[in-house]
C-alpha cells in the first residue's frame, strides 16, 4: 500500500521531466533478487515500491525473477500465461531441461539483467562466464563482510583500509559467500550501491568503486488537504493509547495527554541497529525528566522480532481488564441514560441520587478492584525463549527501567512484527508509525534505512545517524536537517559516550517541545516527501541501466559520463519561521548553513509570531535549487557512436570522496 502525503505541499518546482530519447522497443529488463515476492528483508520493499515506475518505463518488457514459494504465490503473485511466444518457449524449456536457454526469440533483443545481492549474483557470474549477450548490473544493499564485522563490535569505519578481507571472511566462515559477492561486483558491467557510506565500504571490502549510487525510494500518495495526515496521526495515536491503558493498568498514574511515544523497529541486531546506545540514552533521559520535575512521560516501543513462544499472560490480562472496564462503563452509561431519558419525558429534572443504584456501585467497585496489581507493568509483551541472555532485557535490567511509577520513561519490548490481527496490539506497522511522535534509529551499520524514510513520508520526525545511508542523504540535501525533524546523530567522529550524550540531548530537547511546535515540525518533515519519491530517485536506476547498455552494446548505445557536483537534487534551505525546538537546530558536526554567516536566534512560540503553514511551504519552494540529473545513454544507429565508455569494469581502489577520521575514541569504546 503506498504511503500518503499532503497535496497542498505539492511537488516542488525544478523537478523537470526527463524527456528520454532512449529507444526501449527491442530492449528487455530482468531484475533478479531473492526478495522478489518474498518478504524477508528491506530489498523486498525496494523492489515492491520501485515496480510501478520501472513498469511505466519498460512496459511488458520488464520481468522480475525470484524464488518460488507457496506463500508468496498465494498472496503476492497473479498467475498468468506468458504474454509472448518467446517467453512461453523459454519457460517451457526451463521446465523441461533446466535453466539452459534464454535465446528463444526470433528478434534480437538487447537484454539488461539487474542482480541484487550475492544470492542472485551467481547468475551474473554465469552470464559473464558463458559470454551471454546481456548487459549486467549488480547492486549491493549491504556488504556481507561489513555486516559481520560490525556485529563483532569492531571499529569498522576507521579501519576500512586496514582489514585483511580474505582472513576476516574466513574467520567468520563466510569466505565462499564473500567470494561470490566480490566476483559479482567485478563481473558486472555496472556496479551500484544504495548510499555514499556503503560505496566507501564496498570500495574497500569488495575492491571496486561503485559506478553510481542508487538511493532507495518509496511510493508517495498525495492527500487532498494538508491537515489530513495530522488527523491520521491523532487517530493512530488513539489506537496506541488504548493499548497503553491496558498495558499499564493499575499503574496508569501519568497523563496520556502529556505522553510521547518513541519507537525503534527493524531487524534484531542489537549493536548494528543502535538499540544499545538508545537504551543508555533512555536511562539518561529518565534521569533528566525526573530531576527537572517534568510532567512529560515517554513510552518507548522496541519492535524487533526475537524468539518467543507466545504472548505473556500479564500482557493479555491487561487488555482484558481494559475491555472489562470499558464494558462496565458502557453498561452504567446505558442505565444512566435510560433513566435520564424517562425523567425528561415526564417533564422533570432527574434526582441524581436515584440515577445509580447499589448494584451499579457494586459493579463499578468490582471493576476497580480488578485493576489492582502489585507487580510493575511488564517490559516484554511475550514469553522470551532466551530471557536470561536477551540483549535488550539484559540491558534493561542493568539500567533499571522497570516501568515503575517513579520512571518518566517507560519501555515496551514487542518482539514480533506488528499486525492488525494481533489480539494484543491490533495495528499494522504504518498505522503504528503514524501514531508515534518520534522514530529513533541510532544505527552503527545501516546502508540505507527504510524505517526513518517511512517516518519522513508519514510526517513523523526521526533520529538517524551519519553512518546510515538515509542520514547521509538527508545531510547532503538539507541545509539544516534537524529543523525539518531529521536529527542526525554523529556516530562517525565521536566516541560512543559522546554520541550517547548527543542522543540524550536530542530526546530531551524533543520532550521540551510544545504541542504546537510538534505540529509545525511534522508539517516540515512531511514536506520532505518529494526527496524520497521513486519518481525522483528512480532516475538513478535508469542511469545505471543506460550505462550498462552502453558498456555491453557499444555499437548501439552510447553513454556520456560527466562530472557532477557532490550534492545533487533538491537542496532544502533552513526554515526562516517558527523554530521546531526550544534549542537551536544544528548539524551533527557543527557548521553554518550556506545562507548565513552567524548563527541566529529565531523567535520562540511565546514571542507571538504568527505561523502560516502555506506561507512557509511557499518560501521553501521558492528557494529550492533545480536538481541535476545523472547523465544518460543515447541510442544510435549501428556503427555510429558519439562516444562510449570502457566496457571493462574498473577495479582500482581510489581515495573515498569523504576521508575517514584518522583517529577516534569510538574504536576504544567499541572494542
Tab-separated table of C-alpha atoms in Angstrom, residues 208-636:
chain	number	residue	atom	x	y	z
A	208	UNK	CA	35.663	-1.986	-6.666
A	209	UNK	CA	34.365	1.564	-6.543
A	210	UNK	CA	30.636	1.698	-7.423
A	211	UNK	CA	29.849	3.314	-10.763
A	212	UNK	CA	26.741	5.037	-9.455
A	213	UNK	CA	24.791	5.390	-6.197
A	214	UNK	CA	21.113	4.446	-6.464
A	215	UNK	CA	19.272	5.655	-3.318
A	216	UNK	CA	16.151	3.809	-2.213
A	217	UNK	CA	12.768	5.483	-2.566
A	218	UNK	CA	9.107	4.979	-1.721
A	219	UNK	CA	5.761	5.377	-3.446
A	220	UNK	CA	4.236	8.619	-2.219
A	221	UNK	CA	0.490	9.094	-2.458
A	222	UNK	CA	-0.835	12.611	-2.012
A	223	UNK	CA	-3.743	13.764	0.123
A	224	UNK	CA	-6.224	16.375	-0.987
A	225	UNK	CA	-5.737	18.539	2.113
A	226	UNK	CA	-2.762	19.475	4.243
A	227	UNK	CA	-4.363	18.651	7.579
A	228	UNK	CA	-5.337	15.074	6.703
A	229	UNK	CA	-2.061	13.443	7.710
A	230	UNK	CA	-2.260	15.312	11.040
A	231	UNK	CA	-5.722	13.826	11.561
A	232	UNK	CA	-4.349	10.370	10.779
A	233	UNK	CA	-1.675	10.919	13.429
A	234	UNK	CA	-4.364	11.703	16.019
A	235	UNK	CA	-6.452	8.661	15.058
A	236	UNK	CA	-3.494	6.286	15.138
A	237	UNK	CA	-2.258	7.732	18.418
A	238	UNK	CA	-5.665	6.980	19.941
A	239	UNK	CA	-5.220	3.298	18.997
A	240	UNK	CA	-1.825	3.222	20.717
A	241	UNK	CA	-3.286	4.932	23.790
A	242	UNK	CA	-5.874	2.183	24.115
A	243	UNK	CA	-3.089	-0.394	24.255
A	244	UNK	CA	-1.173	1.707	26.807
A	245	UNK	CA	-4.269	1.960	29.028
A	246	UNK	CA	-4.458	-1.812	29.198
A	247	UNK	CA	-0.722	-2.489	29.453
A	248	UNK	CA	-0.246	-0.094	32.374
A	249	UNK	CA	-3.467	-0.929	34.237
A	250	UNK	CA	-3.047	-0.395	37.952
A	251	UNK	CA	-0.100	1.945	37.301
A	252	UNK	CA	-1.727	4.438	34.969
A	253	UNK	CA	-0.664	7.367	37.120
A	254	UNK	CA	0.585	9.517	34.232
A	255	UNK	CA	-1.335	11.877	31.953
A	256	UNK	CA	-1.843	10.371	28.497
A	257	UNK	CA	-2.298	13.856	27.047
A	258	UNK	CA	1.276	14.599	28.154
A	259	UNK	CA	2.734	11.312	26.935
A	260	UNK	CA	5.069	10.976	23.965
A	261	UNK	CA	5.535	7.755	22.004
A	262	UNK	CA	9.018	6.873	20.718
A	263	UNK	CA	9.912	3.702	18.849
A	264	UNK	CA	12.697	1.742	17.214
A	265	UNK	CA	11.961	-1.038	14.725
A	266	UNK	CA	13.829	-3.377	12.435
A	267	UNK	CA	15.999	-6.465	12.333
A	268	UNK	CA	17.142	-7.591	15.786
A	269	UNK	CA	20.796	-6.587	15.539
A	270	UNK	CA	21.370	-5.122	18.975
A	271	UNK	CA	24.512	-3.087	18.235
A	272	UNK	CA	24.203	-2.561	14.487
A	273	UNK	CA	20.724	-1.057	14.832
A	274	UNK	CA	21.750	1.096	17.801
A	275	UNK	CA	19.476	-0.488	20.406
A	276	UNK	CA	22.399	-0.444	22.863
A	277	UNK	CA	23.012	3.302	22.659
A	278	UNK	CA	19.257	4.013	22.582
A	279	UNK	CA	18.652	2.192	25.867
A	280	UNK	CA	21.537	4.008	27.527
A	281	UNK	CA	20.172	7.353	26.294
A	282	UNK	CA	16.705	6.451	27.624
A	283	UNK	CA	18.180	5.852	31.077
A	284	UNK	CA	19.811	9.285	30.976
A	285	UNK	CA	16.598	10.863	29.666
A	286	UNK	CA	14.662	9.267	32.518
A	287	UNK	CA	17.064	10.858	35.000
A	288	UNK	CA	16.779	14.301	33.375
A	289	UNK	CA	12.979	14.239	33.319
A	290	UNK	CA	12.818	13.154	36.956
A	291	UNK	CA	15.303	15.653	38.404
A	292	UNK	CA	13.761	18.530	36.430
A	293	UNK	CA	10.244	17.664	37.573
A	294	UNK	CA	8.930	17.237	34.023
A	295	UNK	CA	5.283	16.320	33.573
A	296	UNK	CA	6.069	14.577	30.301
A	297	UNK	CA	6.063	10.792	30.132
A	298	UNK	CA	7.795	8.880	27.358
A	299	UNK	CA	6.595	5.419	26.314
A	300	UNK	CA	9.192	3.738	24.106
A	301	UNK	CA	8.470	0.730	21.901
A	302	UNK	CA	11.108	-1.737	20.713
A	303	UNK	CA	9.644	-3.548	17.684
A	304	UNK	CA	12.283	-6.178	16.930
A	305	UNK	CA	11.405	-9.829	16.200
A	306	UNK	CA	13.023	-12.352	18.521
A	307	UNK	CA	12.479	-15.980	19.567
A	308	UNK	CA	9.275	-16.297	21.607
A	309	UNK	CA	6.683	-18.948	22.316
A	310	UNK	CA	3.612	-16.743	22.815
A	311	UNK	CA	2.207	-13.602	24.404
A	312	UNK	CA	2.757	-13.477	28.145
A	313	UNK	CA	-0.265	-13.787	30.414
A	314	UNK	CA	0.166	-10.415	32.108
A	315	UNK	CA	0.087	-8.528	28.798
A	316	UNK	CA	-3.062	-10.307	27.635
A	317	UNK	CA	-4.666	-9.796	31.046
A	318	UNK	CA	-4.060	-6.054	30.789
A	319	UNK	CA	-6.044	-5.790	27.576
A	320	UNK	CA	-8.805	-7.977	29.060
A	321	UNK	CA	-9.029	-5.730	32.127
A	322	UNK	CA	-9.211	-2.643	29.925
A	323	UNK	CA	-12.026	-4.171	27.891
A	324	UNK	CA	-13.880	-5.169	31.057
A	325	UNK	CA	-13.675	-1.606	32.372
A	326	UNK	CA	-14.955	-0.306	29.045
A	327	UNK	CA	-17.905	-2.736	29.090
A	328	UNK	CA	-18.721	-1.810	32.684
A	329	UNK	CA	-18.658	1.895	31.875
A	330	UNK	CA	-20.938	1.348	28.870
A	331	UNK	CA	-23.417	-0.696	30.929
A	332	UNK	CA	-23.653	2.004	33.612
A	333	UNK	CA	-23.854	4.701	30.942
A	334	UNK	CA	-26.802	2.984	29.245
A	335	UNK	CA	-28.725	2.611	32.521
A	336	UNK	CA	-27.979	6.222	33.426
A	337	UNK	CA	-29.082	7.426	30.007
A	338	UNK	CA	-32.309	5.423	30.105
A	339	UNK	CA	-33.303	6.862	33.495
A	340	UNK	CA	-32.379	10.371	32.359
A	341	UNK	CA	-34.470	9.944	29.220
A	342	UNK	CA	-37.530	8.715	31.170
A	343	UNK	CA	-37.249	11.574	33.644
A	344	UNK	CA	-37.102	14.166	30.899
A	345	UNK	CA	-40.094	12.577	29.134
A	346	UNK	CA	-42.333	13.342	32.126
A	347	UNK	CA	-41.047	16.905	32.276
A	348	UNK	CA	-38.972	16.762	35.471
A	349	UNK	CA	-35.301	17.068	36.270
A	350	UNK	CA	-33.752	13.785	37.395
A	351	UNK	CA	-32.916	13.066	41.021
A	352	UNK	CA	-29.187	12.458	40.800
A	353	UNK	CA	-29.209	10.365	43.991
A	354	UNK	CA	-31.502	7.852	42.281
A	355	UNK	CA	-29.731	7.689	38.933
A	356	UNK	CA	-27.303	4.985	40.126
A	357	UNK	CA	-28.433	2.194	42.433
A	358	UNK	CA	-26.430	-0.057	44.745
A	359	UNK	CA	-25.993	-2.663	42.021
A	360	UNK	CA	-24.288	-0.089	39.794
A	361	UNK	CA	-21.853	0.911	42.517
A	362	UNK	CA	-21.086	-2.739	43.252
A	363	UNK	CA	-20.351	-3.359	39.589
A	364	UNK	CA	-18.004	-0.353	39.430
A	365	UNK	CA	-16.196	-1.318	42.642
A	366	UNK	CA	-15.576	-4.812	41.272
A	367	UNK	CA	-14.159	-3.312	38.082
A	368	UNK	CA	-11.860	-1.034	40.081
A	369	UNK	CA	-10.748	-3.923	42.269
A	370	UNK	CA	-9.822	-5.889	39.118
A	371	UNK	CA	-7.344	-3.155	38.162
A	372	UNK	CA	-5.259	-3.648	41.295
A	373	UNK	CA	-1.877	-5.345	40.863
A	374	UNK	CA	1.258	-5.493	42.921
A	375	UNK	CA	3.831	-6.022	40.149
A	376	UNK	CA	5.103	-3.462	37.675
A	377	UNK	CA	3.692	-3.486	34.124
A	378	UNK	CA	5.689	-5.972	32.028
A	379	UNK	CA	8.591	-4.741	29.956
A	380	UNK	CA	8.200	-7.512	27.355
A	381	UNK	CA	4.856	-8.440	25.818
A	382	UNK	CA	5.884	-12.041	25.007
A	383	UNK	CA	7.478	-15.029	26.697
A	384	UNK	CA	11.090	-14.959	25.505
A	385	UNK	CA	12.899	-18.224	24.851
A	386	UNK	CA	16.244	-16.630	25.775
A	387	UNK	CA	15.042	-14.327	28.520
A	388	UNK	CA	18.202	-14.505	30.622
A	389	UNK	CA	20.578	-13.755	27.747
A	390	UNK	CA	18.475	-11.480	25.567
A	391	UNK	CA	20.493	-8.247	24.937
A	392	UNK	CA	17.578	-5.819	25.320
A	393	UNK	CA	16.214	-7.412	28.505
A	394	UNK	CA	19.701	-7.762	29.978
A	395	UNK	CA	20.406	-4.073	29.382
A	396	UNK	CA	17.036	-3.036	30.806
A	397	UNK	CA	17.828	-4.941	33.987
A	398	UNK	CA	21.198	-3.198	34.204
A	399	UNK	CA	19.871	0.354	33.716
A	400	UNK	CA	16.801	-0.251	35.889
A	401	UNK	CA	13.966	0.823	33.586
A	402	UNK	CA	11.235	-1.400	35.054
A	403	UNK	CA	8.149	0.762	34.311
A	404	UNK	CA	7.825	1.858	37.928
A	405	UNK	CA	5.626	4.791	38.909
A	406	UNK	CA	8.692	6.946	39.510
A	407	UNK	CA	10.031	6.373	35.988
A	408	UNK	CA	9.197	9.058	33.458
A	409	UNK	CA	10.424	6.765	30.672
A	410	UNK	CA	8.506	3.522	30.156
A	411	UNK	CA	9.763	0.697	27.933
A	412	UNK	CA	7.739	-1.882	25.987
A	413	UNK	CA	9.603	-4.618	24.100
A	414	UNK	CA	7.354	-6.153	21.419
A	415	UNK	CA	9.494	-8.977	19.918
A	416	UNK	CA	7.228	-9.560	16.942
A	417	UNK	CA	6.290	-7.629	13.820
A	418	UNK	CA	3.056	-5.682	14.165
A	419	UNK	CA	-0.193	-6.948	12.676
A	420	UNK	CA	-3.741	-5.612	12.577
A	421	UNK	CA	-4.951	-9.112	13.580
A	422	UNK	CA	-2.924	-9.257	16.790
A	423	UNK	CA	-5.016	-9.765	19.952
A	424	UNK	CA	-2.590	-7.543	21.867
A	425	UNK	CA	-1.726	-4.511	19.718
A	426	UNK	CA	-4.027	-4.754	16.668
A	427	UNK	CA	-2.415	-2.182	14.379
A	428	UNK	CA	-0.317	-2.586	11.258
A	429	UNK	CA	3.122	-1.014	11.032
A	430	UNK	CA	2.083	2.056	9.015
A	431	UNK	CA	-0.709	2.938	11.422
A	432	UNK	CA	1.604	2.437	14.387
A	433	UNK	CA	4.265	4.741	12.933
A	434	UNK	CA	1.696	7.435	12.227
A	435	UNK	CA	0.564	7.343	15.853
A	436	UNK	CA	4.042	7.803	17.321
A	437	UNK	CA	5.819	11.108	17.866
A	438	UNK	CA	9.432	10.148	17.123
A	439	UNK	CA	11.266	7.284	15.452
A	440	UNK	CA	14.748	6.624	16.853
A	441	UNK	CA	17.251	4.728	14.673
A	442	UNK	CA	20.789	5.349	16.021
A	443	UNK	CA	22.319	2.635	13.839
A	444	UNK	CA	26.026	1.952	13.673
A	445	UNK	CA	25.599	-0.054	10.461
A	446	UNK	CA	22.713	0.971	8.196
A	447	UNK	CA	23.473	1.010	4.445
A	448	UNK	CA	20.223	2.851	3.729
A	449	UNK	CA	17.484	2.877	6.379
A	450	UNK	CA	13.897	2.463	5.237
A	451	UNK	CA	12.466	2.963	8.725
A	452	UNK	CA	13.398	6.677	9.022
A	453	UNK	CA	12.432	7.168	5.360
A	454	UNK	CA	8.951	5.797	6.079
A	455	UNK	CA	8.699	8.110	9.073
A	456	UNK	CA	9.560	11.088	6.876
A	457	UNK	CA	6.921	10.284	4.267
A	458	UNK	CA	4.313	9.991	7.025
A	459	UNK	CA	5.364	13.275	8.645
A	460	UNK	CA	6.934	11.717	11.744
A	461	UNK	CA	10.276	13.185	12.932
A	462	UNK	CA	13.124	10.720	13.314
A	463	UNK	CA	16.667	10.351	14.588
A	464	UNK	CA	19.182	8.780	12.217
A	465	UNK	CA	22.985	8.756	12.082
A	466	UNK	CA	25.762	9.916	9.786
A	467	UNK	CA	26.680	6.244	9.337
A	468	UNK	CA	23.343	5.439	7.678
A	469	UNK	CA	22.629	5.968	4.014
A	470	UNK	CA	19.440	7.866	4.822
A	471	UNK	CA	21.198	10.190	7.263
A	472	UNK	CA	23.985	10.998	4.800
A	473	UNK	CA	21.434	11.546	2.026
A	474	UNK	CA	19.473	13.999	4.151
A	475	UNK	CA	22.587	15.892	5.248
A	476	UNK	CA	23.514	16.226	1.585
A	477	UNK	CA	20.141	17.625	0.518
A	478	UNK	CA	19.026	19.702	3.533
A	479	UNK	CA	20.858	22.710	4.911
A	480	UNK	CA	19.628	22.082	8.475
A	481	UNK	CA	18.077	18.600	8.796
A	482	UNK	CA	17.006	18.902	12.436
A	483	UNK	CA	14.888	21.947	11.583
A	484	UNK	CA	12.817	19.587	9.431
A	485	UNK	CA	12.580	16.890	12.093
A	486	UNK	CA	15.512	14.832	10.769
A	487	UNK	CA	18.001	14.605	13.635
A	488	UNK	CA	21.403	13.306	12.508
A	489	UNK	CA	23.376	11.641	15.294
A	490	UNK	CA	27.166	11.718	14.901
A	491	UNK	CA	28.432	8.162	15.308
A	492	UNK	CA	31.363	8.555	12.954
A	493	UNK	CA	33.565	11.221	14.513
A	494	UNK	CA	32.517	10.992	18.183
A	495	UNK	CA	33.156	8.445	20.886
A	496	UNK	CA	30.347	6.127	21.900
A	497	UNK	CA	29.775	8.066	25.125
A	498	UNK	CA	29.683	11.412	23.300
A	499	UNK	CA	27.226	10.009	20.764
A	500	UNK	CA	25.031	8.773	23.615
A	501	UNK	CA	25.118	12.238	25.194
A	502	UNK	CA	24.131	13.823	21.880
A	503	UNK	CA	21.250	11.364	21.504
A	504	UNK	CA	20.090	12.149	25.036
A	505	UNK	CA	20.179	15.849	24.150
A	506	UNK	CA	18.024	15.229	21.072
A	507	UNK	CA	15.481	13.255	23.096
A	508	UNK	CA	15.303	15.746	25.959
A	509	UNK	CA	15.007	18.673	23.552
A	510	UNK	CA	12.142	16.912	21.787
A	511	UNK	CA	10.378	16.361	25.108
A	512	UNK	CA	10.504	20.110	25.769
A	513	UNK	CA	8.566	20.975	22.628
A	514	UNK	CA	5.028	22.241	22.948
A	515	UNK	CA	2.195	20.571	21.047
A	516	UNK	CA	2.158	23.468	18.579
A	517	UNK	CA	5.878	23.086	17.913
A	518	UNK	CA	5.423	19.357	17.257
A	519	UNK	CA	2.670	20.090	14.726
A	520	UNK	CA	4.901	22.605	12.941
A	521	UNK	CA	7.732	20.094	12.871
A	522	UNK	CA	5.528	17.313	11.494
A	523	UNK	CA	4.428	19.625	8.685
A	524	UNK	CA	8.048	20.345	7.839
A	525	UNK	CA	9.013	16.673	7.995
A	526	UNK	CA	6.202	15.642	5.682
A	527	UNK	CA	7.264	18.310	3.210
A	528	UNK	CA	10.448	16.309	2.507
A	529	UNK	CA	8.419	13.508	0.893
A	530	UNK	CA	9.384	14.511	-2.643
A	531	UNK	CA	13.009	13.767	-1.850
A	532	UNK	CA	12.163	10.096	-1.294
A	533	UNK	CA	9.688	9.541	-4.133
A	534	UNK	CA	10.636	6.942	-6.740
A	535	UNK	CA	9.543	9.448	-9.390
A	536	UNK	CA	12.731	11.278	-8.452
A	537	UNK	CA	15.083	8.565	-7.216
A	538	UNK	CA	14.104	6.027	-9.859
A	539	UNK	CA	16.065	8.047	-12.398
A	540	UNK	CA	19.337	6.916	-10.876
A	541	UNK	CA	18.358	3.327	-11.678
A	542	UNK	CA	17.547	4.473	-15.206
A	543	UNK	CA	21.033	5.942	-15.485
A	544	UNK	CA	22.615	2.667	-14.285
A	545	UNK	CA	20.708	0.682	-16.916
A	546	UNK	CA	21.719	3.091	-19.658
A	547	UNK	CA	25.342	2.862	-18.564
A	548	UNK	CA	25.195	-0.949	-18.657
A	549	UNK	CA	23.729	-0.975	-22.174
A	550	UNK	CA	26.463	1.361	-23.399
A	551	UNK	CA	29.159	-0.922	-21.951
A	552	UNK	CA	27.621	-4.180	-23.211
A	553	UNK	CA	26.469	-2.967	-26.634
A	554	UNK	CA	28.771	-0.073	-27.564
A	555	UNK	CA	27.846	-0.352	-31.236
A	556	UNK	CA	24.211	0.506	-30.455
A	557	UNK	CA	24.295	2.671	-27.329
A	558	UNK	CA	26.494	5.435	-26.000
A	559	UNK	CA	26.848	6.937	-22.569
A	560	UNK	CA	28.471	10.293	-21.969
A	561	UNK	CA	29.923	10.451	-18.458
A	562	UNK	CA	30.288	13.883	-16.945
A	563	UNK	CA	31.473	15.322	-13.692
A	564	UNK	CA	28.661	16.351	-11.391
A	565	UNK	CA	28.584	18.209	-8.149
A	566	UNK	CA	28.726	16.235	-4.916
A	567	UNK	CA	25.288	17.466	-3.823
A	568	UNK	CA	22.678	16.715	-6.475
A	569	UNK	CA	18.929	17.142	-6.491
A	570	UNK	CA	16.939	19.206	-4.044
A	571	UNK	CA	18.617	21.495	-1.569
A	572	UNK	CA	16.253	22.499	1.221
A	573	UNK	CA	17.144	25.786	2.947
A	574	UNK	CA	16.949	26.369	6.669
A	575	UNK	CA	13.351	27.357	7.593
A	576	UNK	CA	13.015	31.045	8.329
A	577	UNK	CA	9.911	30.905	10.532
A	578	UNK	CA	8.982	29.475	13.920
A	579	UNK	CA	11.614	27.032	15.260
A	580	UNK	CA	10.514	23.441	15.880
A	581	UNK	CA	12.527	23.006	19.042
A	582	UNK	CA	13.387	25.057	22.148
A	583	UNK	CA	17.062	24.635	21.274
A	584	UNK	CA	18.898	25.763	18.184
A	585	UNK	CA	18.983	23.206	15.392
A	586	UNK	CA	22.449	22.097	14.409
A	587	UNK	CA	24.310	19.553	12.334
A	588	UNK	CA	25.983	16.515	13.849
A	589	UNK	CA	29.298	18.217	13.099
A	590	UNK	CA	28.655	21.905	13.857
A	591	UNK	CA	28.871	24.246	10.886
A	592	UNK	CA	26.923	27.153	9.483
A	593	UNK	CA	24.347	26.767	6.745
A	594	UNK	CA	25.033	28.107	3.291
A	595	UNK	CA	22.903	31.212	3.510
A	596	UNK	CA	24.062	32.651	6.831
A	597	UNK	CA	27.289	33.898	8.341
A	598	UNK	CA	26.359	33.864	12.006
A	599	UNK	CA	24.060	31.557	13.955
A	600	UNK	CA	20.877	33.416	14.816
A	601	UNK	CA	18.199	33.017	17.444
A	602	UNK	CA	14.742	32.658	15.956
A	603	UNK	CA	11.544	33.870	17.625
A	604	UNK	CA	10.071	31.339	20.021
A	605	UNK	CA	6.430	30.409	20.332
A	606	UNK	CA	5.921	32.755	23.243
A	607	UNK	CA	7.094	35.672	21.097
A	608	UNK	CA	3.686	35.540	19.436
A	609	UNK	CA	4.844	35.218	15.821
A	610	UNK	CA	2.021	34.147	13.542
A	611	UNK	CA	2.627	30.794	11.857
A	612	UNK	CA	1.121	30.059	8.438
A	613	UNK	CA	1.971	26.631	7.034
A	614	UNK	CA	1.109	27.521	3.421
A	615	UNK	CA	3.254	30.662	3.539
A	616	UNK	CA	6.195	28.734	4.996
A	617	UNK	CA	5.846	25.990	2.373
A	618	UNK	CA	5.829	28.606	-0.375
A	619	UNK	CA	9.070	30.112	0.973
A	620	UNK	CA	10.801	26.744	0.812
A	621	UNK	CA	9.534	26.016	-2.687
A	622	UNK	CA	10.936	29.318	-3.988
A	623	UNK	CA	14.359	28.617	-2.532
A	624	UNK	CA	14.838	25.072	-3.767
A	625	UNK	CA	17.554	24.579	-6.363
A	626	UNK	CA	16.678	22.717	-9.532
A	627	UNK	CA	18.049	19.155	-9.466
A	628	UNK	CA	20.901	17.993	-11.639
A	629	UNK	CA	20.211	14.568	-13.060
A	630	UNK	CA	22.769	11.840	-13.695
A	631	UNK	CA	23.810	11.510	-17.355
A	632	UNK	CA	22.002	9.037	-19.567
A	633	UNK	CA	22.832	6.904	-22.561
A	634	UNK	CA	21.708	7.582	-26.111
A	635	UNK	CA	20.561	5.153	-28.751
A	636	UNK	CA	22.493	5.445	-32.009
